[in-house]
XYZ file of C-alpha atoms in Angstrom:
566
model
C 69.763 11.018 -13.753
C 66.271 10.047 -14.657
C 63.485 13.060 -16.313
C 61.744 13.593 -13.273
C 65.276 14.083 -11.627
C 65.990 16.920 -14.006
C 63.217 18.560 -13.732
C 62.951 18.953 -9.718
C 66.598 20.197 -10.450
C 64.849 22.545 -12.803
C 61.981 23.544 -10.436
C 64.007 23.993 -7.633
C 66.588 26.313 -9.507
C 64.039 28.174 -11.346
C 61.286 28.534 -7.798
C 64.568 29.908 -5.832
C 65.560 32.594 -8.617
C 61.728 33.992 -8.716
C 61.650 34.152 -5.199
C 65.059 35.415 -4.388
C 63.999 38.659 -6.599
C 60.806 38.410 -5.662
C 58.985 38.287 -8.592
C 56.575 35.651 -6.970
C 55.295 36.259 -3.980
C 53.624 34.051 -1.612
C 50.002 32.312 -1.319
C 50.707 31.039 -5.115
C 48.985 27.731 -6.072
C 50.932 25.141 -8.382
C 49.522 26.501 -11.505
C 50.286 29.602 -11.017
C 53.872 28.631 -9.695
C 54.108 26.655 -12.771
C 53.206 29.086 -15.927
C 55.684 31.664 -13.917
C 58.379 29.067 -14.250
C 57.662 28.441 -17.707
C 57.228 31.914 -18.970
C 60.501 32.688 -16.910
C 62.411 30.211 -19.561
C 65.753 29.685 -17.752
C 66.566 26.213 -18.118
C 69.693 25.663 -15.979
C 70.881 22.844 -18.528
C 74.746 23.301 -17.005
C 73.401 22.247 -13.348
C 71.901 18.984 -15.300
C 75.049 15.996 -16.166
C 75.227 14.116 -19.118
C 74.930 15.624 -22.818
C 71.675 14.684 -23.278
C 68.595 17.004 -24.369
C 66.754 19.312 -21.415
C 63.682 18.703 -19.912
C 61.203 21.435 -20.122
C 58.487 21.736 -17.995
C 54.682 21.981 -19.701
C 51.432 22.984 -18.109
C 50.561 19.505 -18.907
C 52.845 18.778 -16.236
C 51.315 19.787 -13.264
C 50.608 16.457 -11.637
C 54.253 15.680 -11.645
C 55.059 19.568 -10.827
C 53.013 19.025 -7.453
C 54.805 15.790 -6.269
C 57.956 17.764 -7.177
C 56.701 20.603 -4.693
C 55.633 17.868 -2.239
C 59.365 16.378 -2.234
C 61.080 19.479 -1.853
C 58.620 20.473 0.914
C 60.066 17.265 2.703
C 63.856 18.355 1.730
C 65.383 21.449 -0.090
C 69.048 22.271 0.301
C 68.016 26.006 -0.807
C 65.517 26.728 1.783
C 62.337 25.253 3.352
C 58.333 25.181 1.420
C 55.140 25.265 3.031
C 52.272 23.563 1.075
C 49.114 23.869 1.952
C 46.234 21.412 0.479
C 42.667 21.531 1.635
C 41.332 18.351 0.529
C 42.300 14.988 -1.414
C 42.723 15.818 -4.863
C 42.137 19.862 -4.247
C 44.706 22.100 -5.501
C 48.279 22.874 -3.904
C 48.653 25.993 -2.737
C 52.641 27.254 -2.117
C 51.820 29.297 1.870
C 55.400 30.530 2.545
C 58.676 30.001 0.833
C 62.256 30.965 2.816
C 65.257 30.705 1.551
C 67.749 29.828 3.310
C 66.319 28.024 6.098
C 67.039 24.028 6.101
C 64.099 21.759 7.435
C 63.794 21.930 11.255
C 66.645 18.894 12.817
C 69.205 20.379 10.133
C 72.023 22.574 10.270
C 70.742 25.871 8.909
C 72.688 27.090 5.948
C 75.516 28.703 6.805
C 76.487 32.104 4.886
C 79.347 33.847 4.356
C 79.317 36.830 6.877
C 81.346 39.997 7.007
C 84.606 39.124 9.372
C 84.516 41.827 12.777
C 87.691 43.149 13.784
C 88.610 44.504 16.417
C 90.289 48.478 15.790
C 94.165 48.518 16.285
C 94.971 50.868 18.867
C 97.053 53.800 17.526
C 99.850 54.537 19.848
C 101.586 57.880 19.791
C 105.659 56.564 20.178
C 106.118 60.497 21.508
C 103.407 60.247 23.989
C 105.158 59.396 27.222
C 101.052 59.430 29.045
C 100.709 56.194 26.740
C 99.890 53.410 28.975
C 101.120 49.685 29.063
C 102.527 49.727 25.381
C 101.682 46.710 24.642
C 102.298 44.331 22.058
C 99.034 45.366 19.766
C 96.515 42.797 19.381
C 93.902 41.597 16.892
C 90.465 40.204 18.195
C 89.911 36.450 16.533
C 87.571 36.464 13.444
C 84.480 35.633 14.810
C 82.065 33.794 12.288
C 78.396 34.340 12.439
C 75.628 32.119 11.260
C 73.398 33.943 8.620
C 69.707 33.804 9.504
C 67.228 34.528 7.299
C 64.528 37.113 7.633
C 61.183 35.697 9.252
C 58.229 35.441 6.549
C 54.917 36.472 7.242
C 53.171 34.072 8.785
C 56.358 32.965 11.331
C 56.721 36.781 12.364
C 53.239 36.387 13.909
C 53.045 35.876 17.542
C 50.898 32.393 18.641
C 48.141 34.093 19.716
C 48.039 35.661 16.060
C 48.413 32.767 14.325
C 45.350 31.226 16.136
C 43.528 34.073 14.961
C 44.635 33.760 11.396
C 43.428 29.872 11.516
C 40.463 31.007 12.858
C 39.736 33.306 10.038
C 40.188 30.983 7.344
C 37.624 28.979 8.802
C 33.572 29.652 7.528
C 31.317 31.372 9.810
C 28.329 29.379 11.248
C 26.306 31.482 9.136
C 27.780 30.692 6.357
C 27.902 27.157 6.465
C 23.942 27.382 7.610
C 23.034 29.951 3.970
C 25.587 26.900 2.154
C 23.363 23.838 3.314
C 20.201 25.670 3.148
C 21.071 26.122 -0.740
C 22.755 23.254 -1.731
C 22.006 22.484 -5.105
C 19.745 19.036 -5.005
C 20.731 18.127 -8.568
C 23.327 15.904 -9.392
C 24.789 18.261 -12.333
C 27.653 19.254 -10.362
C 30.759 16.519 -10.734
C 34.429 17.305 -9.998
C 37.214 16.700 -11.918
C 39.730 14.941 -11.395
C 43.253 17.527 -10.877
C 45.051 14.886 -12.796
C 42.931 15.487 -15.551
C 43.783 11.883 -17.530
C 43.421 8.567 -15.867
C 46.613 7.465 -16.444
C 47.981 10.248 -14.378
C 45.533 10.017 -11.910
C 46.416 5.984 -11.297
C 49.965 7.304 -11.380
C 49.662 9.739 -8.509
C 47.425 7.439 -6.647
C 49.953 4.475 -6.660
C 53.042 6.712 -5.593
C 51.391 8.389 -2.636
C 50.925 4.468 -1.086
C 53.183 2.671 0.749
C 55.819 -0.040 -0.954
C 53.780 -2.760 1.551
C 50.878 -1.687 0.315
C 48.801 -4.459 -1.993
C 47.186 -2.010 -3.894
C 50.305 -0.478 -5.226
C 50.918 -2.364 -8.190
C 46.869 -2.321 -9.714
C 45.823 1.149 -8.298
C 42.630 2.700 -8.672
C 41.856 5.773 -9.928
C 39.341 8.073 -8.538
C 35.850 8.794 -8.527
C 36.218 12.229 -10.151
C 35.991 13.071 -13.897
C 38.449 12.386 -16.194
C 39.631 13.181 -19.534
C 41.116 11.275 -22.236
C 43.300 13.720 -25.159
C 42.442 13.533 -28.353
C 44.850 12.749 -30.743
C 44.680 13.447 -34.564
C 46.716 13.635 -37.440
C 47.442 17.087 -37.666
C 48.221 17.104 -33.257
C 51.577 18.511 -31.983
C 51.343 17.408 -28.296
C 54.298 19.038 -27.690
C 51.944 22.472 -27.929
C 49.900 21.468 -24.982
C 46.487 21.999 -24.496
C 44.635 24.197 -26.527
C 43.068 27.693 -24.823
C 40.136 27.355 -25.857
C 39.696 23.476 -25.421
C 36.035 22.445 -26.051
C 34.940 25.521 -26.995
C 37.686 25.944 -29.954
C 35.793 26.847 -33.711
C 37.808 23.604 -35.647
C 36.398 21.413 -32.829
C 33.031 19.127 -33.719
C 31.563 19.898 -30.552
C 31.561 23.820 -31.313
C 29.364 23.540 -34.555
C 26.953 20.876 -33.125
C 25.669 23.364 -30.431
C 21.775 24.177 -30.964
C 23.104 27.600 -29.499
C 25.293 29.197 -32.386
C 23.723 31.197 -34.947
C 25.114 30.964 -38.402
C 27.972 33.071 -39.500
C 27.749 36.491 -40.576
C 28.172 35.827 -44.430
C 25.408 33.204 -44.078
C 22.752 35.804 -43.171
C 21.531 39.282 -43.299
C 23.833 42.148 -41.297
C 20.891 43.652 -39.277
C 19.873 42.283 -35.841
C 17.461 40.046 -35.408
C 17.448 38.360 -39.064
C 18.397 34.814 -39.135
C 20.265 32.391 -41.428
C 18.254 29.845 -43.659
C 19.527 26.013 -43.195
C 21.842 24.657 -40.636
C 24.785 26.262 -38.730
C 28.161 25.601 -41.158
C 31.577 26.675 -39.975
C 34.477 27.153 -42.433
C 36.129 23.919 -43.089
C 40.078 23.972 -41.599
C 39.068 26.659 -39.518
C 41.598 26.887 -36.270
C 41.399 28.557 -32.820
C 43.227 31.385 -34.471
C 39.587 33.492 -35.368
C 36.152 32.940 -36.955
C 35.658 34.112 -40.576
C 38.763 32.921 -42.530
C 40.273 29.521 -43.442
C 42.558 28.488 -41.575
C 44.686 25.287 -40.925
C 43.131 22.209 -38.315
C 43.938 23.152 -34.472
C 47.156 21.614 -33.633
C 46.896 22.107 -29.923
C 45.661 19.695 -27.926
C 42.243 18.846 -27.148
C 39.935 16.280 -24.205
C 37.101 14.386 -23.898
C 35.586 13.189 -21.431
C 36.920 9.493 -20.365
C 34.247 7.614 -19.230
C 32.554 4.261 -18.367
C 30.135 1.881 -16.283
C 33.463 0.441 -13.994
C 34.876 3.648 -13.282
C 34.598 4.352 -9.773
C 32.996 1.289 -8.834
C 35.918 0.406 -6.176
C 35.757 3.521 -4.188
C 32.964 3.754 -1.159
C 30.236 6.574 -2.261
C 30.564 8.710 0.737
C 28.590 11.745 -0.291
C 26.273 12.606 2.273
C 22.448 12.778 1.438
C 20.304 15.939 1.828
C 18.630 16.309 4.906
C 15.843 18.342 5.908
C 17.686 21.695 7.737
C 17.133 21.629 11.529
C 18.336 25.127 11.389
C 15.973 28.095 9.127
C 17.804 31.538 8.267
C 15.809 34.657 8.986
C 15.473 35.060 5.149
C 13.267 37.357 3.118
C 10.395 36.149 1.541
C 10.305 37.992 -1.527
C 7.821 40.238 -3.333
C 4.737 37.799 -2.551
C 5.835 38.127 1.202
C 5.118 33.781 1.360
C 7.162 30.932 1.128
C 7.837 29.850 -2.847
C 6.518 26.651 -3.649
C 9.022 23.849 -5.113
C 6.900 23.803 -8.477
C 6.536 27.326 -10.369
C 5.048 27.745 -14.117
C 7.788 25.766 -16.857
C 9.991 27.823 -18.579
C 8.101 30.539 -20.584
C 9.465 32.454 -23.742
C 8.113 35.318 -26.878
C 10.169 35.080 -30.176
C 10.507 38.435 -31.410
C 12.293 41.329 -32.405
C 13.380 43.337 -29.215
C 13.418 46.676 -30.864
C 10.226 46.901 -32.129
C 8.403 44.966 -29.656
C 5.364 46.501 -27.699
C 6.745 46.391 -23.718
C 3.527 47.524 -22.478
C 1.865 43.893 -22.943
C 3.854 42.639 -21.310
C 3.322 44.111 -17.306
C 5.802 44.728 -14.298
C 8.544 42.784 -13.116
C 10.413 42.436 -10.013
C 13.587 41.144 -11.814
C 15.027 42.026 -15.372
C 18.201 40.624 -16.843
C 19.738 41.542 -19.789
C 22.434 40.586 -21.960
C 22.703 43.131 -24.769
C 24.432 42.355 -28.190
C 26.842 45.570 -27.251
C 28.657 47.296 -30.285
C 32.099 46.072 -28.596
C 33.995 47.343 -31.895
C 35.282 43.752 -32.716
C 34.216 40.789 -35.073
C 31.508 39.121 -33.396
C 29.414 35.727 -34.772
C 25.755 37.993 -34.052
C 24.595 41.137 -34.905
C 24.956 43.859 -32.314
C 22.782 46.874 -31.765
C 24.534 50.620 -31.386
C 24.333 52.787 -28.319
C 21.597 54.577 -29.291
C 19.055 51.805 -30.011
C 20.067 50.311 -26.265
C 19.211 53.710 -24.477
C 16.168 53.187 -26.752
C 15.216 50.439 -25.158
C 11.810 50.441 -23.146
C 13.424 49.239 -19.848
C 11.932 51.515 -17.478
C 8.303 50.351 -18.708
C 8.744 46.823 -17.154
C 9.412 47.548 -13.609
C 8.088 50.257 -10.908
C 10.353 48.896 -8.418
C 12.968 46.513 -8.487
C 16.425 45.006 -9.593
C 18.349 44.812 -12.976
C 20.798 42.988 -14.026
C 22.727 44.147 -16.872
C 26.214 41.944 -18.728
C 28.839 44.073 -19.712
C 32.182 43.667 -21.399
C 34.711 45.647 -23.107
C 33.364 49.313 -23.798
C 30.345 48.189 -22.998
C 31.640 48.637 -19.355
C 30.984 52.230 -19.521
C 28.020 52.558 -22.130
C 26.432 49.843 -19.595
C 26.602 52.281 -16.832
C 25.432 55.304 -18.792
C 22.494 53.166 -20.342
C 20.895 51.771 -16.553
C 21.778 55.709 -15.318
C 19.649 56.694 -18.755
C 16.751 53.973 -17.703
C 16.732 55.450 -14.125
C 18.506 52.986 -12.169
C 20.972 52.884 -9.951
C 24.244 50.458 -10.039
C 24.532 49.255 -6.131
C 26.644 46.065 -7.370
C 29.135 44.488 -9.620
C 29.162 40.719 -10.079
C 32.414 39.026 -11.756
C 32.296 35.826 -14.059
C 35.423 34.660 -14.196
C 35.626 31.830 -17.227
C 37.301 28.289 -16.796
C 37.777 26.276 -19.423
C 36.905 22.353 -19.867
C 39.805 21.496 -17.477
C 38.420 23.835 -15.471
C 41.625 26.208 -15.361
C 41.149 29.823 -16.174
C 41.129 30.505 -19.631
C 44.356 32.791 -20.693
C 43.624 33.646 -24.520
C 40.265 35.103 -24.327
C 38.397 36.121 -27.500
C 37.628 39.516 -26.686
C 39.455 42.196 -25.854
C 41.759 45.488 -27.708
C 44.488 45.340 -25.080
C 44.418 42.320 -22.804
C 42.669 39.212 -23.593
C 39.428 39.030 -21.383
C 38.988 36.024 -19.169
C 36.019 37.708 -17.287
C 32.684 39.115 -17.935
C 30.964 41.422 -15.467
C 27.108 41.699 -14.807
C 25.963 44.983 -13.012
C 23.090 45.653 -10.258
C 20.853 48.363 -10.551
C 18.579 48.917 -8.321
C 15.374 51.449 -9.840
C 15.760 54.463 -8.387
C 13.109 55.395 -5.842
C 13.702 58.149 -3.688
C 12.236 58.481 -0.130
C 10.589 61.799 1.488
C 13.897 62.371 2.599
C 15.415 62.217 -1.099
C 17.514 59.268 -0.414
C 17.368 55.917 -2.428
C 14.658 53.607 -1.339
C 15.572 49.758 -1.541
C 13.025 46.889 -1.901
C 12.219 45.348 1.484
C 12.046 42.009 -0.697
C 15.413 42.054 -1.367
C 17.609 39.520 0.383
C 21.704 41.258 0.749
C 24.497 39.339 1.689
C 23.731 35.766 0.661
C 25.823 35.733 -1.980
C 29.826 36.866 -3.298
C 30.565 38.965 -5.877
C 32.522 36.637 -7.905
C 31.259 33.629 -9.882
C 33.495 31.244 -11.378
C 32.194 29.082 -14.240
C 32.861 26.955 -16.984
C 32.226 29.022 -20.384
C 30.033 27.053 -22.753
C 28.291 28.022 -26.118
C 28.758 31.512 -27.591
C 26.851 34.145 -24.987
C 25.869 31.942 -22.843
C 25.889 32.732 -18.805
C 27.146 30.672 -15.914
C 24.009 28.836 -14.254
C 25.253 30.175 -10.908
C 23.823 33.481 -11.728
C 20.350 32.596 -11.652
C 20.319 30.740 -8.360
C 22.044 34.168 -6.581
C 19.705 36.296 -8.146
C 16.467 33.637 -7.426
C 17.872 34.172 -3.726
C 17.698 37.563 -4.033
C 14.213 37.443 -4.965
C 12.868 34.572 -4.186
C 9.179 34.341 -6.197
C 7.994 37.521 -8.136
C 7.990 37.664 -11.845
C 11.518 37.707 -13.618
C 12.264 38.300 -17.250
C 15.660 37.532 -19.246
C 15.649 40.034 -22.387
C 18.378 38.944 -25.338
C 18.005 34.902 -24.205
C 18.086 32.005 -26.613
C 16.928 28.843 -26.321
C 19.141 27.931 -23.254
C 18.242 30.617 -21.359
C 14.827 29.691 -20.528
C 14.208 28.529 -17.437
C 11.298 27.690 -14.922
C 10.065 30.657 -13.184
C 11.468 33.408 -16.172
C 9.716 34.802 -18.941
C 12.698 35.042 -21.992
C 12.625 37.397 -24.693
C 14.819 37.042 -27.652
C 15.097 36.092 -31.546
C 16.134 32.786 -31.652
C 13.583 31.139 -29.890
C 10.844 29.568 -32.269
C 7.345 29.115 -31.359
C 6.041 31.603 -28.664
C 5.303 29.264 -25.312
C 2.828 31.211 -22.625
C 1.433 29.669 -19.580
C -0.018 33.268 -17.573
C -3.489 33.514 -18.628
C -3.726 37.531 -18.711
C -0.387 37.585 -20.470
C -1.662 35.431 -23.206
C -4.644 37.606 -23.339
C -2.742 41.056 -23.514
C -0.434 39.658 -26.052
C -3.279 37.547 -28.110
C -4.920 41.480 -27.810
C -2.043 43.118 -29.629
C -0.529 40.534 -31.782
C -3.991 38.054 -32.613
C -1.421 36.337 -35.081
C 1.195 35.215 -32.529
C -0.093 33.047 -30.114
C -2.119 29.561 -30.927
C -4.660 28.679 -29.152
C -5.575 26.420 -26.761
C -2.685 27.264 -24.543
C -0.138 24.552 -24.216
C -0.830 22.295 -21.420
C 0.665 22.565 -17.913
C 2.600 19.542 -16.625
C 1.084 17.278 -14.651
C -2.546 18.642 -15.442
């Protein structure tokens, strides 16, 4: 019996004992499916012949995990599987799972049923009214074919089930707000579920036919892939590494413009930098920050990469059309369309506590992610709860929205902090953080009871009250264009999905927005960014330059910097 054999025997005995007691339950995708079977840890090694060692299944294995799904779909002694997959190369989804119930032209499974009997007739020998005495009788056994209980989706009458299709389908005005905001940069690439090309060449040449003359020199596809790094201190046996990219022995981690130095290379307070370059402890693993620590021995990628890859695949991707179709969307704040070209990215470097607010006017838009006092190591300096209620916030806006990132206690001081500004929270937005291989990071950093794979960001709104007392919202505002859950790759320390700032730019489209604790990566076209790690001030708006050049002569040199394209 060959590996991949032993472990379908493997999948298929471990799938039917989480469903039989139900501790899976049904939509699951193959990931999911997969870390259940693995953190179950029954390896059935007396079902497998032969004295050899067991297979185990690794999340490294999910390309071979789906084909084993795929084959049992087409034939399972134990039951019957219903896969769903939207798209070549998306993710597997497990829709129903009943066990018990052989593929449709089979005999079902036949179960051993209670055996019926028919009573025996008790006949009183002294009871001459007794009629026809006769010789007693038994009934024949009578064996019944066990059925299994309909799932879900088969219980539902036809008409039912074309509503449920129906539902899964986007609304027309969905797809319309979709194309109208399609992202016209070429920044977003998918990767490749297979993650390595090897695997991905693999897959491709089993799902074609034996006749086929591509089936011996397949092609992989036109997605990303990844190629594992190997070093001398790797145990592949570990699997991937949590934290992947982002892990503090990898290369990549201390060559990011975005991390300040460590704590023992600078002063405590906030807002006081490190002399020299950013240095990590050498030897220091994905374990924590701050202590030595032996090399990473999980395993980490790269991206695999160059000029012939793709090459023999058609590029189908459809080109950007002007809309025929226009939403009745808000304009924002300046109540006329935006133009394509707004002032470059604009930024102060300064200390936020003792910064005057007042220079800097009103704005329609404030984001803020606060160096909270989470109770836990952290590579910046934080600021208590008392300095952030502190914080001038209300000067900057007379009307408007705020956006506030919270995690961990900061959950609740958050909320107590935009109540203490006068605002209030309307919303909740949820980053949920994917890792290089874009699966959902397990073994987050943060957190005193659960690791934290998510961040949230909250909506205020200022509060404004109406004759009538109740809360008056901007008119500018656009609802409804956007969900409530983002989900992102996480990057250098602090930093935000890029996501974000589209949904809140079509929210408010135009107006003047400001990002308050930003770095360098923050700054964007369109947003004035405050924070401490900045560098040299860069201001394009004329009276801000003057009110700050008023207050702080020192700061700002002068002529302005030039505007592009001038």
């Amino acid at each position: 019996m060959s590996s991949e054999d032993k472990l379908r025997v493997i999948a298929a005995t471990a799938i039917k004992s989480l469903f039989s007691t139900n501790t899976v339950t049904t939509p699951i995708s193959s990931f999911d499916l997969l870390t259940r079977i693995i953190a179950s840890g029954s390896q059935p090694s007396s079902l497998l012949p032969g004295s050899g060692p067991t297979p185990r299944l690794r999340l490294t294995d999910l390309p071979r995990f789906e084909r084993i799904l795929e084959r049992l779909s087409e034939s399972w002694d134990e039951g019957k599987l219903t896969l769903s997959k939207e798209e070549t190369g998306g993710e597997l989804t497990v829709m129903d799972v009943q066990l018990g119930a052989g593929r449709e032209g089979s005999s079902p499974r036949a179960q051993p049923s209670p055996v019926r009997r028919k009573r025996k007739r008790v006949v009183d020998e002294d009871d001459d009214s007794a009629v026809g005495r006769e010789a007693e009788e038994e009934t024949p056994e009578r064996t019944e074919v066990w059925k299994p209980p309909p799932s879900a989706l088969e219980s539902l009458s036809k008409t039912m089930k074309e509503v449920y299709t129906l539902m899964q389908q986007p609304t027309a005005k969905g797809r319309l707000l979709a194309e109208q905001f399609r992202s016209l940069i070429g920044s977003f690439e998918p990767i490749c579920p297979h993650i390595t090309k090897e695997d991905c060449a693999k897959a491709r040449r089993e799902s074609l036919p034996d006749s086929s003359p591509s089936k011996s020199m397949p092609s992989i596809c036109d997605r990303v892939h990844f190629r594992p790094l190997i070093r001398a201190h790797t145990d592949v046996t570990l699997g991937h590494c949590s934290y992947l990219n982002t892990c503090y022995s990898e290369p990549t981690y201390a060559q990011s413009p975005s991390i300040p130095p460590l704590p023992s290379h600078r002063h405590a307070q906030y807002g006081a930098q490190g002399q020299g370059p950013v240095s990590l402890p050498s030897g220091l693993g994905a374990g924590g920050r701050g202590k030595e620590k032996a090399p990473c021995r999980y395993l980490h990628y790269e991206v695999d990469w160059d000029v012939n890859d793709g090459q023999s695949i058609p590029d189908n991707r459809q080109v950007v059309k002007k809309k025929p179709y226009r939403l009745p969307l808000g304009l924002g704040p300046e109540g006329k369309e935006t133009t394509p070209v707004c002032l470059p990215p604009q930024w102060i470097n300064c200390d936020l506590r003792r910064f005057d607010y007042s220079v800097l006017g009103k704005f329609h838009v404030i984001m803020a992610d606060p160096p909270w006092d989470i109770h836990m190591s952290l590579p910046y300096g934080t600021m208590t709860d008392d300095e952030m209620r502190a914080m001038p916030i209300p000067t900057l806006q007379d009307e408007g929205l705020l956006f506030l990132w919270v995690t961990g206690r900061a959950m609740e001081v958050g909320r107590e902090c935009m109540r203490h500004w006068g605002y209030t929270r309307v919303d909740e937005v949820v980053w949920v953080k994917t890792n290089q291989l874009q699966r959902v990071i397990r073994t987050g950093r943060t957190g005193h009871w659960l690791n934290h794979t998510k961040e949230h960001m909250l909506v205020g709104v200022k509060t404004v009250a109406d004759a009538d007392g109740n809360l008056k919202f901007p008119a500018w505002v656009n609802r409804g264009l956007d969900t409530d859950v983002v989900v992102s790759e996480v990057r250098e320390t602090s930093r935000k999905p890029d996501e974000v700032y589209g949904m809140i730019e079509r929210m408010c489209p135009g107006g003047r927005k400001i990002e308050i604790f930003g770095r360098k990566h923050n700054t964007r076209p369109g947003w004035l960014t405050l924070g401490n790690q900045l560098g040299a001030d860069q201001i394009y708006e004329e009276d801000l330059r003057a009110r700050i050049k008023a207050r702080y002569p020192e700061r700002l040199p002068s002529p302005p910097p030039q505007l592009p394209g001038r």
